[in-house]
mmCIF file of C-alpha atoms in Angstrom:
data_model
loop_
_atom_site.group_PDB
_atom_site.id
_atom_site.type_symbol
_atom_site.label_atom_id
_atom_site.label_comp_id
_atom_site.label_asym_id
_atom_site.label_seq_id
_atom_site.Cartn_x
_atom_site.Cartn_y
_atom_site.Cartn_z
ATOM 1 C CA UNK A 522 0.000 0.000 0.000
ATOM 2 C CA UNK A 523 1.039 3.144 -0.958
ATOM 3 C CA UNK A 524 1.624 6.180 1.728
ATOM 4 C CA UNK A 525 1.963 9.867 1.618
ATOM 5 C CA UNK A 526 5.349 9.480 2.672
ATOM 6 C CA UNK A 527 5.639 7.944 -0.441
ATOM 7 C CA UNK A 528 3.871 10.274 -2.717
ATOM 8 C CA UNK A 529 6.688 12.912 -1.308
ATOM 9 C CA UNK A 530 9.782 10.794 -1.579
ATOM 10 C CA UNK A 531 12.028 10.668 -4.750
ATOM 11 C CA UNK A 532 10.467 7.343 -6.113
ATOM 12 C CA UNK A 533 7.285 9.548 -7.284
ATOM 13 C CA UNK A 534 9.591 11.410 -10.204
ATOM 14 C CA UNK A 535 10.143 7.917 -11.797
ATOM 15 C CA UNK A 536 6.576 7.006 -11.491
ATOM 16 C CA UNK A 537 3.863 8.715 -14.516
ATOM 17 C CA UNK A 538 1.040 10.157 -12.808
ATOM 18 C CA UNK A 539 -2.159 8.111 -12.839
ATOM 19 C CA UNK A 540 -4.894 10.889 -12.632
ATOM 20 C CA UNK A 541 -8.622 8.531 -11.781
ATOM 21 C CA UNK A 542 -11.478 10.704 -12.356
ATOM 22 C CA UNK A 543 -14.122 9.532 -10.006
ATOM 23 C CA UNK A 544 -17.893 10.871 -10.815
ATOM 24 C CA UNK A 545 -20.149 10.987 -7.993
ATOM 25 C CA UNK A 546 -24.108 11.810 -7.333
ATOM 26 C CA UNK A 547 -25.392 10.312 -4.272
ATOM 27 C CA UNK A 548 -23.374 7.373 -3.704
ATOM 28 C CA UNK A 549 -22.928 8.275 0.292
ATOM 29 C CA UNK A 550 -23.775 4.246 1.147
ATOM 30 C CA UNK A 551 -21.020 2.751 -0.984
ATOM 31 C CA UNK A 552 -18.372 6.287 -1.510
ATOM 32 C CA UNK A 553 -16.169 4.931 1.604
ATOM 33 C CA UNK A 554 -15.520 1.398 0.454
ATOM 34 C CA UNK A 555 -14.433 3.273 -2.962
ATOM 35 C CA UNK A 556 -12.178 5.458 -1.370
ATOM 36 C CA UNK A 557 -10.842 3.306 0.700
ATOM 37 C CA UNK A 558 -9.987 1.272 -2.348
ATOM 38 C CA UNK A 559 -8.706 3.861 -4.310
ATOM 39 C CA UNK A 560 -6.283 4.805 -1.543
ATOM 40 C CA UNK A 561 -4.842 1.458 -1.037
ATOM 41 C CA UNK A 562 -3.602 1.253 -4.636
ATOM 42 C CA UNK A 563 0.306 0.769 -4.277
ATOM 43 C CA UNK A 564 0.762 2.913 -6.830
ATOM 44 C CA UNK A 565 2.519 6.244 -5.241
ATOM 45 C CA UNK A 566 1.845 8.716 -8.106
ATOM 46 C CA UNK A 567 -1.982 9.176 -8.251
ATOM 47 C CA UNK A 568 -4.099 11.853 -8.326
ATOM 48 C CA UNK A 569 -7.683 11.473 -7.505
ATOM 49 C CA UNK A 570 -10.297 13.952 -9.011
ATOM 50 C CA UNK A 571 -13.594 13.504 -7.410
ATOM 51 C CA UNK A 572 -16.294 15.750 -9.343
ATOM 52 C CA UNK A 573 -19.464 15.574 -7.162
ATOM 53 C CA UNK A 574 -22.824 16.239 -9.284
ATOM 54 C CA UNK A 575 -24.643 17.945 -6.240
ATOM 55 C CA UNK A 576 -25.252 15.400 -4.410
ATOM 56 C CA UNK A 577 -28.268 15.356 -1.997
ATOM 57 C CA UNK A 578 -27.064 13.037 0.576
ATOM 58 C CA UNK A 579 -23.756 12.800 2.711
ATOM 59 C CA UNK A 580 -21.415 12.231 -0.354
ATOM 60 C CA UNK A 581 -19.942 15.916 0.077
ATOM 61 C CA UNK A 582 -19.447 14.869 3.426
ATOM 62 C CA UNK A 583 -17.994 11.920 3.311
ATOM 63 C CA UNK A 584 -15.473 13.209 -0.070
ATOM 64 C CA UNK A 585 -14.353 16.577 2.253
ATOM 65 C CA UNK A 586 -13.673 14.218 5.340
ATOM 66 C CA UNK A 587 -11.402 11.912 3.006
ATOM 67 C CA UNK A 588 -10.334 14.948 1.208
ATOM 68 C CA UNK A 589 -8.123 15.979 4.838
ATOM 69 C CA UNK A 590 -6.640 12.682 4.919
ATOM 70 C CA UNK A 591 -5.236 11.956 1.354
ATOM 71 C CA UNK A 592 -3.364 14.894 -0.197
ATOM 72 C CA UNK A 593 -3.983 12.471 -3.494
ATOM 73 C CA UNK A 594 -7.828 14.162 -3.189
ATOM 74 C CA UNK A 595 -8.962 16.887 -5.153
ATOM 75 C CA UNK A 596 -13.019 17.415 -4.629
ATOM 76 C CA UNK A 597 -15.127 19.394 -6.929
ATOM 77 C CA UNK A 598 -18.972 20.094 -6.352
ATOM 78 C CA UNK A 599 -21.234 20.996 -8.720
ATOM 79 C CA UNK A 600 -23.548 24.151 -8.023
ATOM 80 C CA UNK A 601 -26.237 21.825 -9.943
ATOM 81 C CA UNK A 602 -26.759 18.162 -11.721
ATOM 82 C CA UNK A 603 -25.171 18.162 -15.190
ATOM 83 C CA UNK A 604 -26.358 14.476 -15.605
ATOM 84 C CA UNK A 605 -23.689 11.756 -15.291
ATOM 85 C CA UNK A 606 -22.229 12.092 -18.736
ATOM 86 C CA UNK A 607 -21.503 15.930 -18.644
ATOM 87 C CA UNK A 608 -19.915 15.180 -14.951
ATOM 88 C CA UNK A 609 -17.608 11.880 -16.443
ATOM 89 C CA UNK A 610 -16.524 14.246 -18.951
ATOM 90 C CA UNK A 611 -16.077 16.946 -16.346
ATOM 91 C CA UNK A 612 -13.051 14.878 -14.601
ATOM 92 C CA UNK A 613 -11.273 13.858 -17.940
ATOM 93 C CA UNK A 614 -10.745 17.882 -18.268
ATOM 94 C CA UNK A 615 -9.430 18.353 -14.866
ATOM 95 C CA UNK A 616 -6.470 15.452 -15.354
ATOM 96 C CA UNK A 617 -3.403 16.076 -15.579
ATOM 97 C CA UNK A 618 -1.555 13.199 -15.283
ATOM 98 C CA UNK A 619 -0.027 10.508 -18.320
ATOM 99 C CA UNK A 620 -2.914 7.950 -17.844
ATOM 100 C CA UNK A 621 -6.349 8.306 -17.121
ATOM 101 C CA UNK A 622 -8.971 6.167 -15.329
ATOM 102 C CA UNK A 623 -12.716 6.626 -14.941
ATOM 103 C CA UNK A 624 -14.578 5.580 -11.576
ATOM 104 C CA UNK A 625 -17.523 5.237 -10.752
ATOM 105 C CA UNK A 626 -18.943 6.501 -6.765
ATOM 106 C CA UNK A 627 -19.624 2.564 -5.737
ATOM 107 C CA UNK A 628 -17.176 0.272 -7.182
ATOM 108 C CA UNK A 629 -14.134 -1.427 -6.135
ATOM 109 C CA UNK A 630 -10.123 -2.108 -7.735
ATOM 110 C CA UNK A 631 -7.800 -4.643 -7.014
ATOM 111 C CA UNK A 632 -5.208 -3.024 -4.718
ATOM 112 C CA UNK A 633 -2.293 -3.884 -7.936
ATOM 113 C CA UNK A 634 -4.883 -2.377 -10.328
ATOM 114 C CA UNK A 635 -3.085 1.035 -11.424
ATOM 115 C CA UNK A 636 0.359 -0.666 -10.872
ATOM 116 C CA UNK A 637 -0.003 -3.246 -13.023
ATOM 117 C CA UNK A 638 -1.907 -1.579 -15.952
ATOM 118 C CA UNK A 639 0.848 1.044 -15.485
ATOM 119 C CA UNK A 640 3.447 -1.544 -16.091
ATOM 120 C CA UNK A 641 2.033 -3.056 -19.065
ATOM 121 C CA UNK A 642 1.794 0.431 -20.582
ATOM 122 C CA UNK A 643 5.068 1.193 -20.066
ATOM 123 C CA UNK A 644 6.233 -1.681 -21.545
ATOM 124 C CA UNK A 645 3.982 -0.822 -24.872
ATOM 125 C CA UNK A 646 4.035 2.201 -26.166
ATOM 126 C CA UNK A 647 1.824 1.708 -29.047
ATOM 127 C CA UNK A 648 -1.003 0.661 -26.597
ATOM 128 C CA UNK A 649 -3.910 2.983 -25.794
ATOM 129 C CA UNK A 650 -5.354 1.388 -22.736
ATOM 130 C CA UNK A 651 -5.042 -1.635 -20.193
ATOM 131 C CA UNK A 652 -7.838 -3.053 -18.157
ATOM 132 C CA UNK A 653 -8.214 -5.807 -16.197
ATOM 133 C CA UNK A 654 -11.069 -8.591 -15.833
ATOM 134 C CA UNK A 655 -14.662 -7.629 -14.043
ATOM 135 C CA UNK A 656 -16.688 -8.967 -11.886
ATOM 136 C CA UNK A 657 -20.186 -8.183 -10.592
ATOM 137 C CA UNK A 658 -21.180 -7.765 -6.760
ATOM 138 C CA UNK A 659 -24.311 -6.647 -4.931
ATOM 139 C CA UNK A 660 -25.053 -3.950 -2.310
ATOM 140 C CA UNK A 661 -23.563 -6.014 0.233
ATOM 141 C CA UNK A 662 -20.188 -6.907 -1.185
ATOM 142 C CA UNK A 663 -21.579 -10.273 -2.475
ATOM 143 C CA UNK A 664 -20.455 -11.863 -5.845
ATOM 144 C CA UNK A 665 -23.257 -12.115 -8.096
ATOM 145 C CA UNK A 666 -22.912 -15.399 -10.919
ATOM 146 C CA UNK A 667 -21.549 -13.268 -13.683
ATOM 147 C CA UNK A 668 -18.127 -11.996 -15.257
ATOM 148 C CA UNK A 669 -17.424 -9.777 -17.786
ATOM 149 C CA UNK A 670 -15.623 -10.920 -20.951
ATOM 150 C CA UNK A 671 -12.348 -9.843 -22.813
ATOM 151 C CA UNK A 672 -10.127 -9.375 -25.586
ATOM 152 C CA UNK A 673 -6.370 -8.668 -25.960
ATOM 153 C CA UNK A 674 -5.468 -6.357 -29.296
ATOM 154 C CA UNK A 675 -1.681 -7.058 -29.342
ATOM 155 C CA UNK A 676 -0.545 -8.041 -33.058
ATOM 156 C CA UNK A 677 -3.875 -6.845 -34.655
ATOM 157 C CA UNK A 678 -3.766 -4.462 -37.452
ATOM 158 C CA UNK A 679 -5.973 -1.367 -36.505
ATOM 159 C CA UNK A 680 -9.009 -2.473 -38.315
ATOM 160 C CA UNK A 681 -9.305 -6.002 -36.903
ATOM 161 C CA UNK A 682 -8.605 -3.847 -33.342
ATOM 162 C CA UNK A 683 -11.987 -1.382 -34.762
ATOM 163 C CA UNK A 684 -14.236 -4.252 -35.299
ATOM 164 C CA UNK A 685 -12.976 -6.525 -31.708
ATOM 165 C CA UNK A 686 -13.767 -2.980 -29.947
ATOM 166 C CA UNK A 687 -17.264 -2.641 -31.906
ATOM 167 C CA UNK A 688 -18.707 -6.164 -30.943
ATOM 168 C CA UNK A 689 -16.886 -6.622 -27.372
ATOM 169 C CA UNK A 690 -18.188 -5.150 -24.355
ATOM 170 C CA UNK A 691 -17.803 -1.357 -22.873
ATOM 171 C CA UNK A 692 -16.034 -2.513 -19.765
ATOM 172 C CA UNK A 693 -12.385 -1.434 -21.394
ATOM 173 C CA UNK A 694 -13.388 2.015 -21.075
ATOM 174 C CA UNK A 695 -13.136 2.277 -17.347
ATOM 175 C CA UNK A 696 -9.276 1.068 -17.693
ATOM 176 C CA UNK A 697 -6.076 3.058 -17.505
ATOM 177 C CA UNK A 698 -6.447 5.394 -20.907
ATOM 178 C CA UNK A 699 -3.453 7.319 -22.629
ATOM 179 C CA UNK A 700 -4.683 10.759 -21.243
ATOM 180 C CA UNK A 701 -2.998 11.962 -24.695
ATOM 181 C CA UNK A 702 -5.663 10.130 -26.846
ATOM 182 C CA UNK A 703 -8.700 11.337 -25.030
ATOM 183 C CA UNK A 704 -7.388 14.761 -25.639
ATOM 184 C CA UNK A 705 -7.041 14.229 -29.284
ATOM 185 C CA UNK A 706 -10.491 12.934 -29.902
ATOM 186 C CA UNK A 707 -12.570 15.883 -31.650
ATOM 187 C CA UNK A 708 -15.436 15.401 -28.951
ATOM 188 C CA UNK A 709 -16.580 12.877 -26.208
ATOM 189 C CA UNK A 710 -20.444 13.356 -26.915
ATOM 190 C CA UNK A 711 -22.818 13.030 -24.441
ATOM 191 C CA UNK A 712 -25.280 10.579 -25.954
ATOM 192 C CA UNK A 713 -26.468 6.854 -25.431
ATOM 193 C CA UNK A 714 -23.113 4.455 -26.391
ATOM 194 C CA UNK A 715 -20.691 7.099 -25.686
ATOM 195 C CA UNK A 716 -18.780 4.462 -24.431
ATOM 196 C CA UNK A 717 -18.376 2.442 -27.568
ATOM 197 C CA UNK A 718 -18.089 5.621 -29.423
ATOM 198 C CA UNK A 719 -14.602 6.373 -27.295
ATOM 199 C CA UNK A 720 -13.321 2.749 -27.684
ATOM 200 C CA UNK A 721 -13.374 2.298 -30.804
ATOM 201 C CA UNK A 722 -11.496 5.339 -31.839
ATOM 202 C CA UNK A 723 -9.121 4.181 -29.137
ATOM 203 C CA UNK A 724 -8.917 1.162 -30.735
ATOM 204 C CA UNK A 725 -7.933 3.080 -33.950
ATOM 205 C CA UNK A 726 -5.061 4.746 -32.291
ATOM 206 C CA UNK A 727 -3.973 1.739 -30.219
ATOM 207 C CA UNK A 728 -3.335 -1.512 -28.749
ATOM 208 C CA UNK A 729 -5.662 -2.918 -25.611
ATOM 209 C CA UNK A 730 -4.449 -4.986 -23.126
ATOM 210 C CA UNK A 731 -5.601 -7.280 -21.087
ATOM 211 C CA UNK A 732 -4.048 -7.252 -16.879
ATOM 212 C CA UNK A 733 -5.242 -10.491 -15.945
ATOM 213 C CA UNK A 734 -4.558 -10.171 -12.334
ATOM 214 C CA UNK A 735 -6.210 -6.174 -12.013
ATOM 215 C CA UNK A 736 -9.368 -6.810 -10.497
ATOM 216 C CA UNK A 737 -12.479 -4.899 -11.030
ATOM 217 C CA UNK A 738 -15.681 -5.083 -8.395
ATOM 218 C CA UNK A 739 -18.487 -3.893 -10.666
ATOM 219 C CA UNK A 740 -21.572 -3.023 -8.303
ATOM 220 C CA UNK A 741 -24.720 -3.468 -9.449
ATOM 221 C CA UNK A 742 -26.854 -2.090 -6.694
ATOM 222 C CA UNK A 743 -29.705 -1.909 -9.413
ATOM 223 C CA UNK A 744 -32.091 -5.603 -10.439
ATOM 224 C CA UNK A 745 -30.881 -7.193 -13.217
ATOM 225 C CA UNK A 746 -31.713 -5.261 -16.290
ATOM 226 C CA UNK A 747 -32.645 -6.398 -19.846
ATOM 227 C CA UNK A 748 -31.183 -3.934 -23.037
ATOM 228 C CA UNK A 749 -34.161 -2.512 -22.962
ATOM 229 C CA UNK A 750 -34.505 -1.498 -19.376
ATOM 230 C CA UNK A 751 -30.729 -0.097 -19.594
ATOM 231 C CA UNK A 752 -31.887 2.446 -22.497
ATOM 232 C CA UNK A 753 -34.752 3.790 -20.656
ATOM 233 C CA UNK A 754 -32.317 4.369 -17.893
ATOM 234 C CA UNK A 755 -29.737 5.900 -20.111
ATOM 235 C CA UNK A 756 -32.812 8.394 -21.632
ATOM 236 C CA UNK A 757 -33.540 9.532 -18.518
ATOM 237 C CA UNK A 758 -32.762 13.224 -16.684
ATOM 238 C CA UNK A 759 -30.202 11.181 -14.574
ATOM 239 C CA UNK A 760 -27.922 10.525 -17.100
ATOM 240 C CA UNK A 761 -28.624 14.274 -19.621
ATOM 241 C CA UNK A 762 -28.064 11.711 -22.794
ATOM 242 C CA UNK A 763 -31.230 12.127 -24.172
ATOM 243 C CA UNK A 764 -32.270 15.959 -24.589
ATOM 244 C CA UNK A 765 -33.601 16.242 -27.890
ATOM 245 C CA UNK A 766 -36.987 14.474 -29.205
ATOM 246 C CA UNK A 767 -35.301 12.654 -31.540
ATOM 247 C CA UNK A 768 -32.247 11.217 -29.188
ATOM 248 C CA UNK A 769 -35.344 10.376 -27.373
ATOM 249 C CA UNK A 770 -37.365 8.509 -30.390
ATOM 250 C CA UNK A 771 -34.128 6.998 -31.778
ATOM 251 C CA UNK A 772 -31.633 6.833 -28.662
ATOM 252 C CA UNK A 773 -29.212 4.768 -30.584
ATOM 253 C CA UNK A 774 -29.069 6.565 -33.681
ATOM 254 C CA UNK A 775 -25.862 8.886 -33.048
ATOM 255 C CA UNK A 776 -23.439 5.828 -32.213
ATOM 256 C CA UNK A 777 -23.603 4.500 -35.145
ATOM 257 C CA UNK A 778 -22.819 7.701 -36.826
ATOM 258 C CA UNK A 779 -20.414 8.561 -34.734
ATOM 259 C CA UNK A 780 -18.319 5.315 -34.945
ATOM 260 C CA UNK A 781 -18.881 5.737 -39.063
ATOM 261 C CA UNK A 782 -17.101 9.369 -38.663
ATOM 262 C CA UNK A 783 -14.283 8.103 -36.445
ATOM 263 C CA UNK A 784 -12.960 5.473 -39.157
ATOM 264 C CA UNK A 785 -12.912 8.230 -41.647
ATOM 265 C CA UNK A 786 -11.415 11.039 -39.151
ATOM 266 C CA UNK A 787 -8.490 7.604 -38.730
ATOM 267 C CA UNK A 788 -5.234 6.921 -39.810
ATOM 268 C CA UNK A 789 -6.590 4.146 -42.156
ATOM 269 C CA UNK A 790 -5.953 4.206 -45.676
ATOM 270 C CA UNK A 791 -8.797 4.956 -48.544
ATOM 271 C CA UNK A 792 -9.155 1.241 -48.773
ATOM 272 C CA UNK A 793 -9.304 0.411 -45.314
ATOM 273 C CA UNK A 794 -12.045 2.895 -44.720
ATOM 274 C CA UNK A 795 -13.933 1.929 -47.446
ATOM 275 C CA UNK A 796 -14.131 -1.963 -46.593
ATOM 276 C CA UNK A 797 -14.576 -0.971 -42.784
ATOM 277 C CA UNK A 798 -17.918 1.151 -43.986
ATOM 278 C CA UNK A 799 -19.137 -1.329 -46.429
ATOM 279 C CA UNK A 800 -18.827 -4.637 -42.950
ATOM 280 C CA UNK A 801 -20.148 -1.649 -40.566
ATOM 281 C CA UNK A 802 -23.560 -1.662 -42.544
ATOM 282 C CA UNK A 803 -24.873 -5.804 -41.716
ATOM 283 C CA UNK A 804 -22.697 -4.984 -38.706
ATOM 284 C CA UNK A 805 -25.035 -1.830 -37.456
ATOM 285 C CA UNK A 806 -28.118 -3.770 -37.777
ATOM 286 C CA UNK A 807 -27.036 -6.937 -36.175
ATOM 287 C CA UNK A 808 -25.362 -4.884 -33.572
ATOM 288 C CA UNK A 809 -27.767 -2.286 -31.955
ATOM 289 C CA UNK A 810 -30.985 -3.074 -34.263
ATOM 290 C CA UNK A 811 -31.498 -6.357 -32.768
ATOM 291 C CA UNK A 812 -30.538 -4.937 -29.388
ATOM 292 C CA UNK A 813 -27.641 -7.483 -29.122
ATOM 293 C CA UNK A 814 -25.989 -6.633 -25.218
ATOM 294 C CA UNK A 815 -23.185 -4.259 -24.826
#
C-alpha cells in the first residue's frame, strides 16, 4: 500500500502520474468502500479527481472528510446536476496526469490495479489502454454469478482492433487510458453508447491490453436489467443523454454515426475505410438493431 510518505519521496519522479477521475451523485452508502480502495492502490503517483454532481445526501461529506486525509484528493462540487455524462466528462478535463482512469462513486479495484496496468503500458508504447477482468457484486459486497468478458489487441492491425472494440463489451473504457488520446479525440459526446463511441477510436489509435490479475468489483446495486430497461435508464434526466426528441425517439441513432465518422477522421488508408464502412452496414443492424448486449 502506498503512503503519503511515499507520494513525497524521490520514487514519485520515476513514477507517470495516474490521474482517476471519479464521478459521484449520491453514492454516500457505498463512496467509503471506494475510497478506501482507491487509496490502497500501491501505486505512489496518483491523483484522484472527485467531481461531485450535487449530491443530496452525505457524499460531500464523506469526499471533504477523506479529502483531509489523502493529499492524493482533489473534490469538486457541482452548483447543480449536469447528468452523469456531462460530470464523467467533467473529470477527464481536470487530469493532468499521463494515464487516465474513470470511476464510478460505488465500485471497487484490485489493490495492484493502477500498478499493473501502469506496467504493461510502459512496456507498450503503441497501446492505448489496459484493463483488467470484471466482476459483478451486490449492495452487500456479495459476488453475483456473472463476469465480464475480454479481448487482448496485441498483433492486430488497426481495423481487426476497430471491429474486436465494436462487438466486445464497454467494460475497457473504465481502464487506464493514454490521457494523450482522449485529448485528441474531436469530442466525447454526451449521448447513449458514448462508451463504444470512445473505444473504438481508441482502438484506432492503439493496442488494448488485457491485466489479468487487475481486479475490477463492478456493483450493481440496481435488479438485473434487460437492453431494454438499460436504455430507458440511459434516456432519462439522470444521465442528460437524451435531450432532444429525436435522441429520445431513436436513442441509438448517433453511435452509429459517430463510430462511421471516427474510421474516416483515422489513420486508415482509402481502402481500409472503405471496406470498414461497407462490414459496418450488416454490422449496425445486427449490432444495436437487434438490441444485441453491450
Amino acid at each position: 500500500m502506498a503512503t503519503e510518505s511515499d507520494i513525497d519521496g524521490s520514487g514519485e519522479q520515476d513514477l507517470p502520474l495516474v490521474s482517476i477521475g471519479l464521478f459521484a451523485y449520491n453514492e454516500a452508502r457505498f463512496l467509503r468502500r471506494t475510497l478506501d480502495s482507491l487509496l490502497a492502490q500501491d501505486y505512489a503517483n496518483i491523483e484522484i479527481i472527485i467531481s461531485d454532481n450535487c449530491s443530496t445526501d452525505e457524499t460531500e461529506a464523506i469526499c471533504l472528510e477523506y479529502a483531509q486525509r489523502s493529499s492524493w484528493i482533489r473534490y469538486h462540487r457541482r452548483p447543480h446536476n449536469v447528468g452523469s455524462a456531462a460530470n464523467s466528462i467533467h473529470v477527464l478535463e481536470q487530469a493532468t496526469g499521463k494515464y487516465f482512469m474513470w470511476a464510478s462513486g460505488h465500485d471497487a479495484w484490485s489493490p495492484g490495479l493502477i500498478s499493473t496496468c501502469v506496467t504493461l503500458l510502459e512496456g507498450h508504447p503503441s497501446s492505448a489502454l489496459a484493463y483488467g477482468p470484471a466482476s459483478w457484486i451486490d449492495e452487500e459486497d456479495r459476488a453475483w454469478d456473472k463476469e465480464s468478458g475480454w479481448y487482448d489487441t496485441r498483433g492486430m492491425q488497426a481495423m481487426l482492433r476497430f471491429f474486436m472494440a465494436f462487438w466486445g463489451n464497454a467494460h475497457p473504457i473504465l481502464g487506464l487510458i493514454r490521457t494523450r488520446y482522449l485529448h485528441e479525440l474531436p469530442k466525447i459526446h454526451a449521448c447513449v453508447g458514448a462508451d463504444q463511441i470512445v473505444l473504438v477510436e481508441l482502438a484506432l489509435k492503439g493496442d488494448f491490453l488485457h491485466a489479468a490479475d487487475a481486479m475490477w468489483w463492478r456493483r450493481q446495486p440496481r435488479k438485473r436489467e434487460s437492453h431494454a430497461d438499460r436504455i430507458r435508464r440511459y434516456k432519462s434526466s439522470d444521465f442528460g443523454l437524451a435531450k432532444s426528441w429525436l435522441d429520445r425517439s431513436l436513442p441509438l441513432l448517433r453511435l452509429p454515426l459517430e463510430q462511421a465518422r471516427a474510421v474516416l477522421r483515422s489513420q486508415l488508408g482509402i481502402g481500409e475505410k472503405i471496406a470498414v464502412l461497407m462490414a459496418l452496414v450488416p454490422a449496425f443492424l445486427v449490432r444495436y438493431l437487434a438490441g444485441r448486449k453491450a
